[in-house]
XYZ file of N, CA and C in Angstrom:
714
model
N -19.209 22.055 18.311
C -19.920 22.168 19.586
C -19.053 22.895 20.604
N -19.692 23.695 21.448
C -18.977 24.401 22.481
C -18.610 23.448 23.607
N -17.550 23.775 24.338
C -17.164 22.954 25.478
C -17.241 23.750 26.776
N -17.779 24.968 26.703
C -17.974 25.773 27.898
C -19.397 26.294 27.880
N -19.853 26.765 29.068
C -21.209 27.272 29.177
C -21.419 28.415 28.204
N -22.530 28.395 27.508
C -22.837 29.416 26.515
C -24.340 29.705 26.599
N -24.688 30.883 27.136
C -26.095 31.250 27.249
C -26.903 30.234 28.039
N -26.299 29.683 29.059
C -27.025 28.766 29.923
C -27.002 27.319 29.482
N -26.237 26.984 28.464
C -26.121 25.604 27.995
C -24.651 25.210 28.042
N -24.343 24.138 28.753
C -22.970 23.658 28.896
C -22.849 22.317 28.181
N -22.012 22.247 27.162
C -21.836 21.034 26.366
C -20.407 20.536 26.521
N -20.286 19.277 26.910
C -18.961 18.693 27.117
C -18.871 17.331 26.441
N -17.639 16.937 26.093
C -17.404 15.647 25.445
C -16.569 14.747 26.337
N -16.924 13.481 26.362
C -16.108 12.440 26.980
C -16.068 11.303 25.972
N -15.077 11.338 25.105
C -15.027 10.391 24.002
C -16.194 10.632 23.063
N -16.989 9.589 22.834
C -18.116 9.697 21.914
C -19.410 10.115 22.610
N -19.342 10.352 23.932
C -20.531 10.745 24.694
C -20.571 12.262 24.830
N -21.691 12.851 24.468
C -21.883 14.294 24.589
C -22.829 14.558 25.757
N -22.379 15.372 26.706
C -23.209 15.752 27.844
C -23.708 17.177 27.629
N -25.016 17.328 27.625
C -25.642 18.640 27.474
C -26.306 18.976 28.799
N -25.844 20.048 29.436
C -26.371 20.412 30.751
C -27.021 21.791 30.696
N -28.246 21.877 31.198
C -28.899 23.162 31.386
C -28.198 23.828 32.564
N -27.670 25.039 32.372
C -26.720 25.584 33.336
C -27.094 26.998 33.792
N -28.301 27.127 34.341
C -28.711 28.356 35.021
C -29.264 27.963 36.392
N -28.437 27.402 37.243
C -28.945 26.857 38.511
C -29.615 27.893 39.403
N -29.126 29.139 39.376
C -29.730 30.165 40.230
C -31.157 30.495 39.803
N -31.498 30.201 38.537
C -32.848 30.437 38.020
C -33.594 29.133 37.811
N -33.131 28.077 38.492
C -33.738 26.737 38.381
C -33.752 26.263 36.923
N -32.762 26.722 36.160
C -32.597 26.345 34.751
C -33.819 26.715 33.904
N -34.522 27.778 34.304
C -35.652 28.264 33.501
C -35.146 28.673 32.127
N -35.913 28.348 31.103
C -35.468 28.503 29.717
C -35.751 29.907 29.186
N -34.688 30.654 28.914
C -34.821 31.948 28.250
C -34.752 31.749 26.739
N -35.075 32.801 26.002
C -34.963 32.729 24.543
C -33.522 32.452 24.131
N -32.578 33.125 24.777
C -31.164 32.908 24.452
C -30.752 31.470 24.744
N -31.269 30.917 25.827
C -30.946 29.549 26.199
C -31.524 28.560 25.189
N -32.762 28.788 24.769
C -33.383 27.919 23.767
C -32.649 28.012 22.435
N -32.242 29.221 22.057
C -31.475 29.390 20.812
C -30.162 28.613 20.882
N -29.486 28.719 22.034
C -28.217 28.005 22.206
C -28.433 26.499 22.182
N -29.494 26.040 22.831
C -29.777 24.604 22.861
C -30.085 24.081 21.466
N -30.867 24.830 20.710
C -31.171 24.429 19.336
C -29.891 24.372 18.497
N -29.039 25.355 18.660
C -27.780 25.393 17.908
C -26.895 24.205 18.261
N -26.785 23.902 19.544
C -25.940 22.789 19.971
C -26.491 21.453 19.493
N -27.804 21.285 19.546
C -28.402 20.027 19.079
C -28.180 19.840 17.579
N -28.250 20.909 16.830
C -27.980 20.805 15.389
C -26.529 20.452 15.134
N -25.623 20.992 15.966
C -24.203 20.650 15.814
C -23.969 19.182 16.146
N -24.639 18.686 17.168
C -24.523 17.270 17.523
C -25.046 16.392 16.384
N -26.158 16.797 15.792
C -26.744 16.029 14.691
C -25.766 15.877 13.527
N -24.928 16.885 13.326
C -23.981 16.870 12.205
C -22.642 16.241 12.565
N -22.461 15.853 13.816
C -21.179 15.337 14.286
C -21.187 13.809 14.249
N -20.487 13.237 13.302
C -20.486 11.776 13.146
C -19.693 11.072 14.249
N -18.916 11.827 15.028
C -18.154 11.213 16.113
C -18.944 11.175 17.422
N -20.073 11.868 17.464
C -20.925 11.857 18.653
C -21.840 10.642 18.587
N -21.812 9.791 19.593
C -22.551 8.534 19.542
C -23.755 8.491 20.479
N -23.683 9.211 21.619
C -24.751 9.202 22.625
C -24.831 10.586 23.247
N -26.042 11.001 23.639
C -26.246 12.304 24.274
C -26.900 12.104 25.633
N -26.346 12.755 26.665
C -26.926 12.751 28.005
C -27.354 14.165 28.343
N -28.625 14.342 28.726
C -29.190 15.647 29.048
C -29.429 15.731 30.552
N -28.953 16.807 31.179
C -29.123 16.970 32.619
C -29.270 18.446 32.964
N -29.482 18.733 34.241
C -29.602 20.109 34.705
C -28.672 20.367 35.866
N -28.109 21.567 35.941
C -27.224 21.941 37.041
C -28.045 22.360 38.253
N -27.456 22.242 39.439
C -28.132 22.700 40.645
C -29.148 21.697 41.163
N -30.184 22.219 41.813
C -31.164 21.368 42.481
C -32.376 21.052 41.630
N -32.463 21.633 40.444
C -33.642 21.488 39.583
C -33.220 21.119 38.178
N -33.924 20.173 37.576
C -33.638 19.843 36.176
C -33.992 21.030 35.282
N -35.250 21.467 35.309
C -35.659 22.630 34.516
C -37.040 23.080 34.957
N -37.148 24.354 35.331
C -38.410 24.911 35.807
C -39.323 25.379 34.680
N -38.960 25.069 33.427
C -39.797 25.476 32.297
C -39.375 26.817 31.736
N -40.298 27.474 31.070
C -39.997 28.755 30.439
C -39.752 29.830 31.493
N -38.829 30.730 31.190
C -38.588 31.879 32.056
C -39.672 32.914 31.760
N -40.685 32.971 32.625
C -41.854 33.813 32.367
C -41.549 35.296 32.492
N -40.384 35.644 33.010
C -40.022 37.061 33.067
C -39.860 37.647 31.673
N -39.645 36.782 30.688
C -39.529 37.257 29.309
C -40.898 37.459 28.654
N -41.960 36.967 29.299
C -43.303 37.105 28.728
C -44.200 37.763 29.782
N -44.131 39.093 29.931
C -44.955 39.783 30.926
C -46.436 39.708 30.566
N -47.326 39.954 31.546
C -48.771 39.854 31.298
C -49.265 40.723 30.148
N -48.599 41.880 29.915
C -49.052 42.781 28.858
C -48.295 42.584 27.546
N -47.591 41.450 27.414
C -46.821 41.199 26.188
C -47.751 40.991 25.002
N -47.266 41.331 23.812
C -48.052 41.117 22.604
C -48.314 39.629 22.415
N -49.516 39.257 21.904
C -49.864 37.833 21.754
C -48.851 37.042 20.940
N -48.282 37.665 19.911
C -47.364 36.937 19.035
C -46.064 36.541 19.737
N -45.764 37.211 20.864
C -44.557 36.845 21.594
C -44.683 35.427 22.138
N -45.856 35.100 22.679
C -46.085 33.751 23.165
C -46.070 32.737 22.050
N -46.623 33.099 20.905
C -46.635 32.199 19.753
C -45.216 31.915 19.284
N -44.388 32.954 19.230
C -42.998 32.769 18.801
C -42.242 31.880 19.785
N -42.546 32.032 21.086
C -41.876 31.189 22.080
C -42.268 29.721 21.908
N -43.553 29.479 21.648
C -44.000 28.099 21.423
C -43.305 27.510 20.207
N -43.159 28.303 19.163
C -42.477 27.821 17.957
C -41.027 27.466 18.261
N -40.354 28.315 19.041
C -38.953 28.062 19.378
C -38.816 26.812 20.240
N -39.675 26.683 21.252
C -39.638 25.489 22.100
C -39.842 24.238 21.256
N -40.804 24.284 20.328
C -41.077 23.124 19.490
C -39.907 22.801 18.582
N -39.227 23.820 18.077
C -38.028 23.584 17.263
C -36.976 22.820 18.063
N -36.792 23.218 19.335
C -35.806 22.554 20.180
C -36.218 21.114 20.463
N -37.489 20.914 20.817
C -37.972 19.562 21.092
C -37.833 18.670 19.867
N -38.145 19.215 18.700
C -38.047 18.442 17.461
C -36.589 18.082 17.161
N -35.677 19.056 17.382
C -34.258 18.791 17.143
C -33.747 17.686 18.063
N -34.204 17.693 19.304
C -33.797 16.658 20.255
C -34.364 15.294 19.859
N -35.634 15.265 19.487
C -36.286 13.994 19.150
C -35.733 13.394 17.865
N -35.272 14.235 16.941
C -34.804 13.735 15.651
C -33.322 13.358 15.628
N -32.627 13.542 16.722
C -31.223 13.138 16.752
C -31.085 11.658 16.417
N -30.080 11.318 15.632
C -29.822 9.911 15.335
C -29.172 9.219 16.518
N -28.507 9.989 17.367
C -27.848 9.408 18.535
C -28.884 9.082 19.619
N -28.694 7.966 20.344
C -29.543 7.698 21.507
C -29.424 8.837 22.513
N -30.526 9.157 23.192
C -30.545 10.255 24.151
C -31.027 9.753 25.511
N -30.366 10.221 26.557
C -30.687 9.820 27.928
C -30.876 11.073 28.762
N -32.023 11.199 29.415
C -32.258 12.313 30.329
C -31.980 11.847 31.752
N -31.228 12.638 32.505
C -30.957 12.380 33.919
C -31.647 13.491 34.703
N -32.775 13.173 35.318
C -33.645 14.196 35.907
C -33.650 14.110 37.425
N -33.358 15.241 38.055
C -33.494 15.379 39.499
C -34.300 16.652 39.765
N -35.019 16.679 40.864
C -35.809 17.859 41.161
C -36.946 18.030 40.164
N -37.347 19.279 39.954
C -38.527 19.561 39.135
C -38.196 19.617 37.646
N -39.109 19.070 36.858
C -39.084 19.196 35.391
C -40.475 19.693 35.007
N -40.582 20.973 34.738
C -41.875 21.626 34.572
C -42.035 22.130 33.141
N -43.241 22.004 32.594
C -43.536 22.564 31.277
C -42.564 22.084 30.221
N -41.903 23.038 29.567
C -40.934 22.682 28.526
C -39.788 21.850 29.085
N -39.519 21.992 30.397
C -38.498 21.148 31.019
C -38.893 19.682 30.985
N -40.171 19.399 31.271
C -40.644 18.017 31.146
C -40.640 17.610 29.681
N -40.954 18.547 28.793
C -40.912 18.240 27.364
C -39.540 17.759 26.933
N -38.479 18.403 27.416
C -37.126 17.978 27.073
C -36.864 16.550 27.545
N -37.267 16.252 28.778
C -37.062 14.895 29.299
C -37.870 13.873 28.518
N -39.107 14.235 28.150
C -39.968 13.313 27.406
C -39.395 12.971 26.037
N -38.708 13.906 25.420
C -38.196 13.683 24.068
C -37.007 12.727 24.041
N -36.398 12.482 25.197
C -35.249 11.578 25.228
C -35.707 10.127 25.161
N -34.849 9.270 24.649
C -35.167 7.845 24.518
C -35.367 7.187 25.875
N -34.521 7.545 26.835
C -34.610 6.985 28.176
C -34.541 8.117 29.186
N -35.315 7.992 30.255
C -35.348 9.018 31.293
C -35.104 8.361 32.640
N -33.980 8.684 33.270
C -33.631 8.194 34.587
C -33.901 9.307 35.583
N -34.482 8.971 36.747
C -34.903 10.016 37.683
C -34.478 9.671 39.111
N -34.425 10.702 39.947
C -34.167 10.523 41.369
C -35.501 10.530 42.123
N -35.516 10.089 43.380
C -36.777 10.050 44.134
C -37.446 11.410 44.290
N -36.667 12.499 44.248
C -37.251 13.824 44.427
C -37.729 14.445 43.107
N -37.632 13.717 42.019
C -38.055 14.259 40.719
C -39.572 14.469 40.690
N -39.989 15.593 40.167
C -41.409 15.881 39.971
C -41.607 16.463 38.577
N -42.769 16.176 38.002
C -43.071 16.590 36.642
C -44.448 17.256 36.620
N -44.609 18.264 35.777
C -45.919 18.907 35.665
C -45.990 19.723 34.388
N -47.218 19.857 33.880
C -47.515 20.722 32.739
C -48.596 21.715 33.193
N -48.192 22.795 33.854
C -49.178 23.719 34.431
C -49.707 24.769 33.464
N -49.271 24.724 32.207
C -49.595 25.811 31.287
C -51.096 26.008 31.089
N -51.810 24.952 30.745
C -53.223 25.108 30.396
C -54.051 25.672 31.550
N -53.981 25.137 32.764
C -54.759 25.722 33.860
C -54.405 27.184 34.136
N -53.178 27.594 33.798
C -52.760 28.979 34.024
C -53.047 29.881 32.825
N -53.615 29.306 31.769
C -53.986 30.106 30.608
C -52.889 30.314 29.589
N -51.792 29.549 29.692
C -50.704 29.659 28.725
C -50.866 28.607 27.632
N -50.255 28.881 26.495
C -50.284 27.932 25.386
C -49.298 26.795 25.658
N -49.767 25.572 25.563
C -48.933 24.395 25.774
C -48.525 23.831 24.421
N -47.225 23.733 24.152
C -46.795 23.191 22.854
C -47.398 21.814 22.583
N -48.004 21.662 21.421
C -48.659 20.398 21.090
C -47.668 19.253 21.023
N -46.403 19.547 20.734
C -45.387 18.492 20.677
C -45.265 17.778 22.016
N -45.357 18.523 23.111
C -45.253 17.926 24.439
C -46.465 17.035 24.708
N -47.650 17.534 24.355
C -48.873 16.754 24.579
C -48.824 15.455 23.782
N -48.416 15.528 22.541
C -48.380 14.337 21.695
C -47.397 13.303 22.211
N -46.254 13.756 22.678
C -45.272 12.818 23.224
C -45.782 12.209 24.528
N -46.458 13.008 25.367
C -47.010 12.476 26.605
C -48.084 11.435 26.309
N -48.911 11.679 25.301
C -49.914 10.686 24.894
C -49.223 9.402 24.457
N -48.111 9.539 23.743
C -47.386 8.369 23.254
C -46.881 7.501 24.404
N -46.348 8.125 25.453
C -45.752 7.329 26.525
C -46.758 6.946 27.606
N -47.770 7.790 27.853
C -48.675 7.560 28.979
C -50.076 7.147 28.578
N -50.429 7.337 27.294
C -51.789 7.053 26.855
C -52.663 8.293 26.956
N -53.741 8.353 26.161
C -54.548 9.572 26.083
C -55.285 9.935 27.360
N -55.747 8.957 28.126
C -56.530 9.271 29.322
C -55.642 9.858 30.415
N -54.502 9.211 30.684
C -53.597 9.743 31.705
C -52.985 11.064 31.261
N -52.701 11.189 29.949
C -52.169 12.455 29.440
C -53.186 13.577 29.635
N -54.458 13.306 29.368
C -55.502 14.318 29.537
C -55.579 14.775 30.990
N -55.484 13.839 31.922
C -55.518 14.192 33.336
C -54.384 15.145 33.685
N -53.169 14.841 33.234
C -52.010 15.658 33.554
C -52.063 17.019 32.862
N -52.549 17.046 31.619
C -52.627 18.305 30.867
C -53.730 19.208 31.401
N -54.913 18.650 31.645
C -56.055 19.461 32.075
C -55.902 19.957 33.510
N -55.348 19.110 34.382
C -55.242 19.495 35.791
C -53.984 20.295 36.090
N -52.918 20.025 35.339
C -51.640 20.662 35.627
C -50.991 20.146 36.892
N -51.523 19.073 37.449
C -51.047 18.565 38.732
C -49.645 17.967 38.604
N -48.906 17.939 39.704
C -47.574 17.330 39.660
C -47.642 15.807 39.632
N -46.630 15.231 39.056
C -46.488 13.772 38.938
C -45.133 13.434 39.552
N -45.110 12.585 40.575
C -43.841 12.281 41.225
C -43.078 11.185 40.477
N -41.902 10.855 40.991
C -41.030 9.908 40.300
C -41.672 8.539 40.160
N -42.334 8.081 41.213
C -42.968 6.764 41.172
C -44.059 6.710 40.123
N -44.886 7.745 40.062
C -45.947 7.773 39.059
C -45.370 7.906 37.658
N -44.317 8.691 37.523
C -43.696 8.863 36.205
C -43.245 7.521 35.639
N -42.666 6.678 36.483
C -42.263 5.340 36.041
C -43.494 4.502 35.725
N -44.526 4.597 36.556
C -45.727 3.783 36.377
C -46.439 4.088 35.062
N -46.422 5.350 34.632
C -47.127 5.721 33.399
C -46.232 5.649 32.166
N -44.960 5.343 32.358
C -44.062 5.209 31.214
C -43.313 6.465 30.833
N -43.408 7.518 31.670
C -42.707 8.768 31.371
C -41.273 8.764 31.879
N -40.917 7.775 32.676
C -39.546 7.609 33.154
C -39.233 6.120 33.183
N -37.951 5.789 33.097
C -37.553 4.384 33.036
C -37.358 3.778 34.414
N -36.653 4.474 35.298
C -36.404 3.930 36.630
C -35.967 5.033 37.580
N -36.167 4.770 38.868
C -35.785 5.703 39.924
C -34.466 5.246 40.527
N -33.531 6.183 40.650
C -32.200 5.886 41.178
C -31.890 6.820 42.340
N -31.061 6.362 43.249
C -30.610 7.229 44.334
C -29.903 8.451 43.745
N -29.992 9.563 44.453
C -29.426 10.814 43.932
C -27.953 10.685 43.586
N -27.209 9.928 44.400
C -25.775 9.784 44.145
C -25.457 8.749 43.075
N -26.498 8.108 42.520
C -26.291 7.121 41.464
C -26.753 7.611 40.098
N -27.516 8.693 40.076
C -28.166 9.125 38.826
C -27.170 9.351 37.705
N -26.238 10.250 37.922
C -25.337 10.628 36.829
C -24.356 9.511 36.484
N -23.940 8.750 37.494
C -23.045 7.626 37.217
C -23.749 6.579 36.369
N -25.021 6.316 36.663
C -25.778 5.329 35.892
C -26.024 5.808 34.472
N -26.399 7.080 34.324
C -26.606 7.637 32.982
C -25.313 7.598 32.187
N -24.197 7.933 32.832
C -22.896 7.918 32.158
C -22.497 6.506 31.756
N -22.746 5.534 32.642
C -22.401 4.142 32.329
C -23.226 3.626 31.164
N -24.534 3.958 31.149
C -25.381 3.535 30.041
C -24.891 4.151 28.734
N -24.549 5.448 28.798
C -24.077 6.140 27.598
C -22.758 5.551 27.096
N -21.852 5.257 28.028
C -20.553 4.699 27.646
C -20.722 3.326 26.999
N -21.630 2.518 27.547
C -21.898 1.202 26.967
C -22.429 1.337 25.550
N -23.406 2.222 25.347
C -23.972 2.421 24.007
C -22.933 2.948 23.034
N -22.074 3.846 23.517
C -21.055 4.434 22.642
C -20.066 3.383 22.154
N -19.931 2.282 22.902
C -19.003 1.233 22.509
C -19.601 0.175 21.608
N -20.899 0.255 21.341
C -21.566 -0.715 20.474
C -21.463 -0.243 19.016
N -21.347 -1.176 18.104
C -21.276 -0.812 16.685
C -22.439 0.083 16.300
N -22.133 1.121 15.522
C -23.142 2.112 15.154
C -24.354 1.487 14.467
N -24.134 0.504 13.588
C -25.262 -0.085 12.870
C -26.172 -0.888 13.787
N -25.591 -1.482 14.859
C -26.407 -2.236 15.811
C -27.305 -1.291 16.617
N -26.737 -0.168 17.019
C -27.532 0.827 17.746
C -28.616 1.406 16.839
N -28.246 1.684 15.593
C -29.217 2.246 14.649
C -30.370 1.281 14.411
N -30.072 -0.007 14.343
C -31.122 -1.004 14.130
C -32.089 -1.038 15.309
N -31.549 -0.975 16.519
C -32.402 -0.973 17.709
C -33.259 0.280 17.767
N -32.670 1.411 17.443
C -33.432 2.666 17.480
C -34.495 2.694 16.394
N -34.199 2.109 15.240
C -35.196 2.040 14.168
C -36.394 1.201 14.597
N -36.114 0.104 15.296
C -37.201 -0.739 15.786
C -38.045 -0.001 16.811
N -37.400 0.736 17.685
C -38.136 1.532 18.671
C -38.960 2.611 17.979
N -38.371 3.268 16.992
C -39.071 4.339 16.283
C -40.274 3.814 15.514
N -40.169 2.598 15.001
C -41.263 2.027 14.218
C -42.507 1.808 15.064
N -42.316 1.688 16.373
C -43.450 1.455 17.267
C -44.116 2.745 17.718
N -43.523 3.880 17.361
C -44.099 5.152 17.787
C -45.376 5.473 17.036
N -46.239 6.215 17.719
C -47.458 6.703 17.083
C -47.079 7.799 16.098
N -47.706 7.857 14.914
C -47.351 8.886 13.934
C -47.565 10.308 14.425
N -48.325 10.486 15.500
C -48.548 11.837 16.021
C -47.268 12.498 16.499
N -46.190 11.713 16.684
C -44.955 12.313 17.149
C -44.152 12.958 16.023
N -44.696 12.995 14.824
C -44.103 13.829 13.788
C -44.574 15.253 14.068
N -43.760 16.008 14.791
C -44.228 17.249 15.389
C -44.298 18.404 14.403
N -45.372 19.155 14.497
C -45.461 20.481 13.890
C -45.504 21.454 15.053
N -45.056 22.691 14.849
C -44.934 23.596 15.989
C -46.285 23.965 16.559
N -47.310 23.961 15.751
C -48.643 24.309 16.222
C -49.626 23.861 15.162
N -50.914 23.712 15.516
C -51.849 23.206 14.521
C -52.159 24.256 13.455
N -52.682 23.813 12.323
C -52.848 24.672 11.151
C -53.749 25.864 11.443
N -54.825 25.661 12.187
C -55.743 26.751 12.484
C -55.045 27.870 13.236
N -54.299 27.498 14.296
C -53.611 28.508 15.084
C -52.470 29.135 14.293
N -51.866 28.360 13.384
C -50.787 28.927 12.565
C -51.329 30.053 11.706
N -52.533 29.873 11.142
C -53.124 30.935 10.340
C -53.478 32.144 11.209
N -53.946 31.884 12.451
C -54.310 32.985 13.333
C -53.095 33.777 13.761
N -51.949 33.040 13.941
C -50.744 33.701 14.417
C -50.140 34.610 13.372
């Protein structure tokens, strides 16, 4: 794993805790193809690292993640470019969700589109009062990765998920906790310290005890969270 910023992803170690930070603050941490490739690579390296016990995901600057960097997908782009981006985003989300290590998202500011998807894939999501979440893709005519929708259904239920997906409306920190998309709201100056303390505590617990707890949590998940990058019909069309 890298220990310096690489294509917008900064990965650092503190003992057995791995901190993964989205590091394009001037662009509100919008996800470029290079950034997604780097994130996928780092997550795979973490998966193979037996000394890594817990992962904390955060964003640099004032925004957790503004979603996809749309400058890479101009209005006249070939249709397959969008399909390839959805596949890449889904690969990253799947890599994050399949990690054996517990994952904690520390979210401040906006988490939009794929940015909210990253937070949703983590086991626990801690947020600040200014955190906002939204999936604006469908109302704007963009393809929304099915992995994000399925995970949102899992945590919020199908009716509330449909409202958020169809409307694209923002969801604030209080609502995110109420629907199960976030665990708790913390003061801005407490967010990272609390996430770090939780991670440090988990890293000190016997690996088999943590694995048993995570297995129990996983057993309660809906089978729809076994993600495919896109449904079979669209895969044939693509």
